[in-house]
Amino acid sequence: MPHPLVDQLRFARREFQRGLEGLTDEEARRRFLPMNSISWNIGHLAWQEQRYWLWRAQDQVPLPEVRDKFAFGAPASTPPLAEMWEAWHMITQAADPWLDTITTEKLNSPVLENGEPIGTNWGSLLLRMIYHYWYHTGENLAIRQNLGHTDLPQFVGDIDEEAPYRPE
């Protein structure tokens, strides 16, 4: 069974996806300044997942273009929605086997770069990833409201069924 925080990450991912159901490519590529486009936000979260769970954890960068185009501070862009979902799915699916092995001991251990601690631990990265999903879920819903969308999902979904509190 995955660590309870991994369950919370997966719930945040599902809610992020749920908030974007029915979105068209044209809508996903629209920008309301100063916000990025929804499609950029998808690429950005794919970048962070790749950075943490594939590069930092496993020394893999399967999609260097995601690293180059969607990193924190990267220029705004309006990429195709289908391409961003494809990258996001590829990266999250590649990350999941490693995430399934996470233990409390690992979460408490320092993250290393070139053999040196970088000042955080795996648990803090996992929390940052979860909170980052919620931030962009809210931002994406604000963009959708600006697009005139109504009847948007209510959050936080069915947490009691899908991701209830579970002790370690």
XYZ file of C-alpha atoms in Angstrom:
168
model
C 0.000 0.000 0.000
C 1.403 3.445 -0.886
C 2.319 5.897 1.834
C -0.694 8.043 2.878
C 0.928 11.177 1.436
C 1.312 9.453 -1.931
C -2.432 8.767 -1.795
C -2.956 12.502 -1.221
C -0.758 13.360 -4.211
C -2.770 11.030 -6.412
C -6.006 12.559 -5.161
C -4.667 16.051 -5.937
C -3.734 14.844 -9.434
C -7.232 13.464 -10.013
C -8.853 16.667 -8.801
C -6.544 18.682 -11.074
C -7.719 16.554 -14.008
C -11.362 16.782 -12.941
C -11.132 20.562 -12.943
C -10.138 20.478 -16.604
C -12.756 18.085 -17.967
C -14.462 19.369 -21.093
C -11.780 21.957 -21.833
C -10.969 22.557 -25.497
C -7.526 23.113 -26.957
C -8.416 26.693 -27.836
C -9.566 27.387 -24.272
C -6.511 25.721 -22.732
C -4.220 27.935 -24.816
C -5.902 31.219 -23.914
C -4.084 33.604 -21.566
C -5.593 36.080 -19.164
C -2.595 38.162 -18.176
C -0.670 37.894 -15.985
C -1.666 34.222 -15.640
C -0.225 31.496 -17.816
C -2.419 29.371 -20.025
C -3.971 26.205 -18.642
C -1.949 24.115 -21.082
C 1.246 25.742 -19.743
C 0.129 24.905 -16.192
C -0.199 21.234 -17.146
C 3.310 21.273 -18.592
C 4.576 23.076 -15.505
C 3.244 20.420 -13.131
C 4.686 17.733 -15.418
C 8.023 19.554 -15.102
C 7.880 19.498 -11.312
C 6.907 15.823 -11.173
C 9.761 14.979 -13.553
C 12.193 17.142 -11.560
C 11.368 15.550 -8.221
C 10.455 11.916 -8.866
C 12.411 11.146 -12.018
C 15.467 13.436 -12.070
C 16.192 13.965 -8.355
C 15.055 10.496 -7.297
C 16.187 8.380 -10.247
C 18.539 10.491 -12.391
C 16.148 10.327 -15.361
C 14.891 13.123 -17.605
C 12.650 11.382 -20.139
C 11.270 14.655 -21.533
C 14.010 17.310 -21.548
C 11.744 19.646 -23.509
C 9.395 19.747 -20.507
C 12.330 20.756 -18.320
C 13.349 23.443 -20.802
C 9.924 24.959 -21.529
C 7.943 24.666 -18.290
C 10.371 25.135 -15.406
C 9.746 27.783 -12.785
C 10.551 31.096 -14.444
C 10.290 29.731 -17.994
C 8.639 32.072 -20.496
C 4.887 31.891 -20.820
C 3.593 29.935 -23.795
C 0.396 28.425 -25.132
C 1.257 24.818 -26.031
C -1.266 22.357 -27.482
C -3.449 20.778 -24.812
C -3.091 17.211 -26.132
C 0.706 17.456 -26.076
C 0.689 18.655 -22.488
C -1.628 15.889 -21.311
C 0.525 13.324 -23.123
C 3.675 14.613 -21.399
C 1.922 14.842 -18.024
C 0.584 11.271 -18.262
C 3.936 9.899 -19.392
C 5.795 11.574 -16.533
C 3.296 10.762 -13.780
C 3.072 7.132 -14.896
C 6.867 6.881 -14.938
C 7.029 8.404 -11.442
C 4.397 6.176 -9.860
C 6.504 3.015 -9.371
C 9.090 5.028 -7.416
C 6.372 6.784 -5.411
C 4.890 3.381 -4.540
C 8.124 2.541 -2.695
C 8.193 5.676 -0.498
C 8.420 5.008 3.231
C 8.338 7.356 6.190
C 12.063 6.784 6.571
C 12.665 7.883 2.967
C 10.392 10.918 3.389
C 12.514 12.014 6.355
C 15.779 11.604 4.453
C 17.563 14.535 2.818
C 17.419 15.116 -0.914
C 20.918 15.025 -2.362
C 22.383 16.718 -5.406
C 25.877 15.644 -6.440
C 26.045 13.747 -3.161
C 25.317 16.824 -1.043
C 22.091 17.694 0.833
C 20.130 20.513 -0.805
C 18.370 21.631 2.375
C 15.110 19.726 2.114
C 13.806 16.183 2.476
C 11.624 13.972 0.299
C 8.595 14.553 2.508
C 8.779 18.305 1.992
C 9.046 17.802 -1.772
C 5.980 15.576 -1.669
C 4.029 18.187 0.291
C 5.180 20.928 -2.090
C 3.971 18.860 -5.054
C 0.555 18.288 -3.464
C 0.110 21.966 -2.621
C 1.328 22.985 -6.055
C -1.488 20.930 -7.618
C -4.065 22.689 -5.459
C -2.646 26.111 -6.343
C -2.912 25.458 -10.078
C -6.292 23.756 -9.709
C -7.632 27.010 -8.287
C -5.858 29.111 -10.894
C -7.224 26.928 -13.692
C -10.767 27.282 -12.379
C -10.320 31.068 -12.283
C -9.215 30.946 -15.917
C -12.238 28.819 -16.774
C -14.513 31.349 -15.060
C -12.907 34.069 -17.197
C -13.712 31.904 -20.219
C -17.370 32.011 -19.167
C -17.553 28.416 -17.972
C -20.241 27.642 -15.428
C -21.132 24.537 -13.425
C -17.472 23.925 -12.675
C -16.506 21.172 -10.233
C -16.742 21.831 -6.530
C -13.605 21.125 -4.584
C -12.292 19.275 -2.668
C -14.108 16.376 -4.374
C -14.936 13.143 -2.613
C -11.937 13.038 -0.311
C -13.801 10.892 2.234
C -14.129 8.083 -0.298
C -11.082 8.620 -2.498
C -8.374 9.780 -0.093
C -9.528 9.804 3.533
C -7.095 10.340 6.352
C -5.121 7.184 6.897
C -2.410 6.779 9.522
C 0.912 5.391 8.423
